[in-house]
Amino acid sequence: MSKLAILGGQPAVKNTSDDIFQRNITKEMEEAVLKVLYEWKMSSTDITKEFERAFADWHGMKYGLGCNTGTSAIHCAMFGIGIGVGDEIICQSTTYWASCLPAFSLGATVVFADVDPETLCINPDDIEHRITPRTKAIMVVHYAGYPADMDRILPIAKKHNIKIIEDVSHAHGALYKGKMVGTFGDVSAFSLMSGKSFAIGEAGIMLTNDRNTYERAILFGHYERASEIENPQLQKLAGLPWGGYKYRMHQMSSAIGLVQIKQFKVDMVEIDKAMNYFWDLLEGYPGIRAHRPPKDSGCTKGGWYASLGRYIKEELGGLSISRFCEALRAEGVLWAYPGCNKALHTHPLFQTIDVYGHGRPTRIAFSNRDVREEDKSLPVTESLQKKVFAVPWFKHFWPERIEEYANAFKKVIENYKDLLPDDKGDPEDLGGWFTSRR
Ligand SMILES: *Cc1c(COP(=O)(O)O)cnc(C)c1O
């Protein structure tokens, strides 16, 4: 093919309009929001309860609890299953902080496990040796839409009598062996904020089949719903939020949610088709691999939030991922950046910071053992940032447009040798504490 754009050639992506990355905003959503406004129902809970019912039904779950963020839904889920002072949860270190950080304010702490290099989800082989009598739960993150290996994780939890929380913020609508993620654990939590694939504003939702978990979650941050609490012991003590938090969902969000629950089922199919088409075009090209489950596995990635590709530099003569992505961006692939969520255990908040004035790091403030990792105890996690990169997240199945992007990848790969002479290598610091892509 022709000369690389980074070396002065013509970019492969001719049409760089970002319409292919934009979501569908419908008249029905607009009207739903305005209705909330004109009825002045922003802080009521009637629409939210309808949305909870619809979202829970979609998953075949008994209870849904709408929250104002995914973070608060996770906080409620943790309190709901009884996480408290001195408890430990096991979580992957490569994730957004809210997967585990709310544990700190419950007096609990986090033990990090390594990820599987292909799925980027928690490695089932790295869990069991981290379990102690204090371990209360495994936090399972279906990372970047990839369903975690539930068949291997569930028996571990069962054997040790610990709970499973699912963080489904990246994987709305995804299937694990034909069953929806968010339905495997004792409780699950979803972010529904604008950047996620099922997006309704700043919002989140918790799902569970366990009445007690649901009622405790209400008790924690939804004082206005105390009348829903049936357990007489809890009912007597309700009225004020035990957590001291107010986690009610904004009804402009739940109103969008009621529309989105129909819309997303359609959009998700198109996104899945578009993303699979993109990766099918690149199948067999050296240096890159799709981050997607095998086709006949019954596993899917739902809305493909924060789509990633894996990079194997050895197959491209050692070309750095930074230079590879830079060349892609020059071709018009504006999304191509190396790295993903930075490893949480490398931040001082999980090592040294004393948030609440205990006189020692908060991570170990409530523990009688030091759970902070020794160097290199998470080898895959620690080397991940040079092995994954962001790829375009297509919202529409427009084959010709997608082909232009795939051709840009092919062009860079086929001409990788031209990039080697000026390759300055990778900076130490790749990835970020959060992703901020549409
Ligand atoms: C976005 C996200 C959250 C938190 O959700 P918010 O709605 O932003 O509070 C939790 N976990 C993961 C993995 C996320 O990506």
PDB file of N, CA and C and ligand atoms in Angstrom, residues 69-72 74 95-96 98-99 141 167 169-170 191-193 196 202-203 305, ligand 1:
ATOM      1  N   THR A  69     -25.184   7.154  40.935  1.00  0.00           N
ATOM      2  CA  THR A  69     -23.975   6.842  40.160  1.00  0.00           C
ATOM      3  C   THR A  69     -23.730   5.330  40.214  1.00  0.00           C
ATOM      4  N   GLY A  70     -22.856   4.869  39.358  1.00  0.00           N
ATOM      5  CA  GLY A  70     -22.416   3.480  39.448  1.00  0.00           C
ATOM      6  C   GLY A  70     -21.633   3.267  40.731  1.00  0.00           C
ATOM      7  N   THR A  71     -20.859   4.275  41.104  1.00  0.00           N
ATOM      8  CA  THR A  71     -20.074   4.191  42.338  1.00  0.00           C
ATOM      9  C   THR A  71     -20.988   3.963  43.539  1.00  0.00           C
ATOM     10  N   SER A  72     -22.089   4.698  43.603  1.00  0.00           N
ATOM     11  CA  SER A  72     -22.987   4.523  44.752  1.00  0.00           C
ATOM     12  C   SER A  72     -23.713   3.171  44.676  1.00  0.00           C
ATOM     13  N   ILE A  74     -22.338   0.466  43.613  1.00  0.00           N
ATOM     14  CA  ILE A  74     -21.336  -0.473  44.138  1.00  0.00           C
ATOM     15  C   ILE A  74     -21.253  -0.376  45.659  1.00  0.00           C
ATOM     16  N   THR A  95      -8.676  -1.774  36.745  1.00  0.00           N
ATOM     17  CA  THR A  95     -10.088  -1.424  36.619  1.00  0.00           C
ATOM     18  C   THR A  95     -10.250   0.028  37.030  1.00  0.00           C
ATOM     19  N   TYR A  96     -11.440   0.537  36.844  1.00  0.00           N
ATOM     20  CA  TYR A  96     -11.757   1.872  37.330  1.00  0.00           C
ATOM     21  C   TYR A  96     -11.849   1.795  38.861  1.00  0.00           C
ATOM     22  N   ALA A  98     -13.728   2.769  41.159  1.00  0.00           N
ATOM     23  CA  ALA A  98     -14.977   2.545  41.901  1.00  0.00           C
ATOM     24  C   ALA A  98     -15.317   1.072  42.065  1.00  0.00           C
ATOM     25  N   SER A  99     -14.653   0.193  41.313  1.00  0.00           N
ATOM     26  CA  SER A  99     -14.898  -1.237  41.499  1.00  0.00           C
ATOM     27  C   SER A  99     -14.621  -1.658  42.943  1.00  0.00           C
ATOM     28  N   VAL A 141     -15.079  -7.963  37.747  1.00  0.00           N
ATOM     29  CA  VAL A 141     -15.296  -6.899  36.769  1.00  0.00           C
ATOM     30  C   VAL A 141     -15.280  -7.524  35.374  1.00  0.00           C
ATOM     31  N   ASP A 167     -19.237  -6.185  38.897  1.00  0.00           N
ATOM     32  CA  ASP A 167     -19.240  -4.813  38.398  1.00  0.00           C
ATOM     33  C   ASP A 167     -19.465  -4.900  36.887  1.00  0.00           C
ATOM     34  N   SER A 169     -20.287  -2.428  34.852  1.00  0.00           N
ATOM     35  CA  SER A 169     -20.248  -1.085  34.250  1.00  0.00           C
ATOM     36  C   SER A 169     -19.725  -1.058  32.816  1.00  0.00           C
ATOM     37  N   HIS A 170     -18.949  -2.082  32.432  1.00  0.00           N
ATOM     38  CA  HIS A 170     -18.395  -2.124  31.074  1.00  0.00           C
ATOM     39  C   HIS A 170     -19.151  -3.077  30.158  1.00  0.00           C
ATOM     40  N   SER A 191     -22.698   0.952  36.302  1.00  0.00           N
ATOM     41  CA  SER A 191     -22.702   2.387  36.039  1.00  0.00           C
ATOM     42  C   SER A 191     -23.551   2.620  34.800  1.00  0.00           C
ATOM     43  N   LEU A 192     -24.345   3.687  34.840  1.00  0.00           N
ATOM     44  CA  LEU A 192     -25.147   4.049  33.666  1.00  0.00           C
ATOM     45  C   LEU A 192     -24.815   5.476  33.238  1.00  0.00           C
ATOM     46  N   MET A 193     -23.588   5.926  33.584  1.00  0.00           N
ATOM     47  CA  MET A 193     -23.219   7.308  33.252  1.00  0.00           C
ATOM     48  C   MET A 193     -22.996   7.472  31.737  1.00  0.00           C
ATOM     49  N   LYS A 196     -20.783   5.288  29.344  1.00  0.00           N
ATOM     50  CA  LYS A 196     -20.933   3.837  29.273  1.00  0.00           C
ATOM     51  C   LYS A 196     -21.824   3.438  28.097  1.00  0.00           C
ATOM     52  N   GLU A 202     -25.829  10.683  34.807  1.00  0.00           N
ATOM     53  CA  GLU A 202     -25.091  10.220  35.982  1.00  0.00           C
ATOM     54  C   GLU A 202     -26.028   9.294  36.747  1.00  0.00           C
ATOM     55  N   ALA A 203     -25.812   8.014  36.649  1.00  0.00           N
ATOM     56  CA  ALA A 203     -26.739   7.077  37.275  1.00  0.00           C
ATOM     57  C   ALA A 203     -26.086   5.712  37.396  1.00  0.00           C
ATOM     58  N   TYR A 305     -18.215  -1.527  25.445  1.00  0.00           N
ATOM     59  CA  TYR A 305     -17.673  -0.313  26.079  1.00  0.00           C
ATOM     60  C   TYR A 305     -16.140  -0.308  26.072  1.00  0.00           C
TER      61      TYR A 305
HETATM   62  C1  LIG B   1     -17.645   3.872  35.309  1.00  0.00           C
HETATM   63  C2  LIG B   1     -17.318   2.760  36.226  1.00  0.00           C
HETATM   64  C3  LIG B   1     -17.789   2.689  37.558  1.00  0.00           C
HETATM   65  C4  LIG B   1     -18.435   3.829  38.274  1.00  0.00           C
HETATM   66  O1  LIG B   1     -19.498   4.364  37.718  1.00  0.00           O
HETATM   67  P1  LIG B   1     -19.917   5.915  37.870  1.00  0.00           P
HETATM   68  O2  LIG B   1     -21.287   5.887  37.312  1.00  0.00           O
HETATM   69  O3  LIG B   1     -18.955   6.701  37.074  1.00  0.00           O
HETATM   70  O4  LIG B   1     -19.892   6.245  39.311  1.00  0.00           O
HETATM   71  C5  LIG B   1     -17.529   1.563  38.275  1.00  0.00           C
HETATM   72  N1  LIG B   1     -16.808   0.559  37.770  1.00  0.00           N
HETATM   73  C6  LIG B   1     -16.306   0.585  36.528  1.00  0.00           C
HETATM   74  C7  LIG B   1     -15.525  -0.589  36.039  1.00  0.00           C
HETATM   75  C8  LIG B   1     -16.521   1.698  35.729  1.00  0.00           C
HETATM   76  O5  LIG B   1     -15.979   1.751  34.514  1.00  0.00           O
END
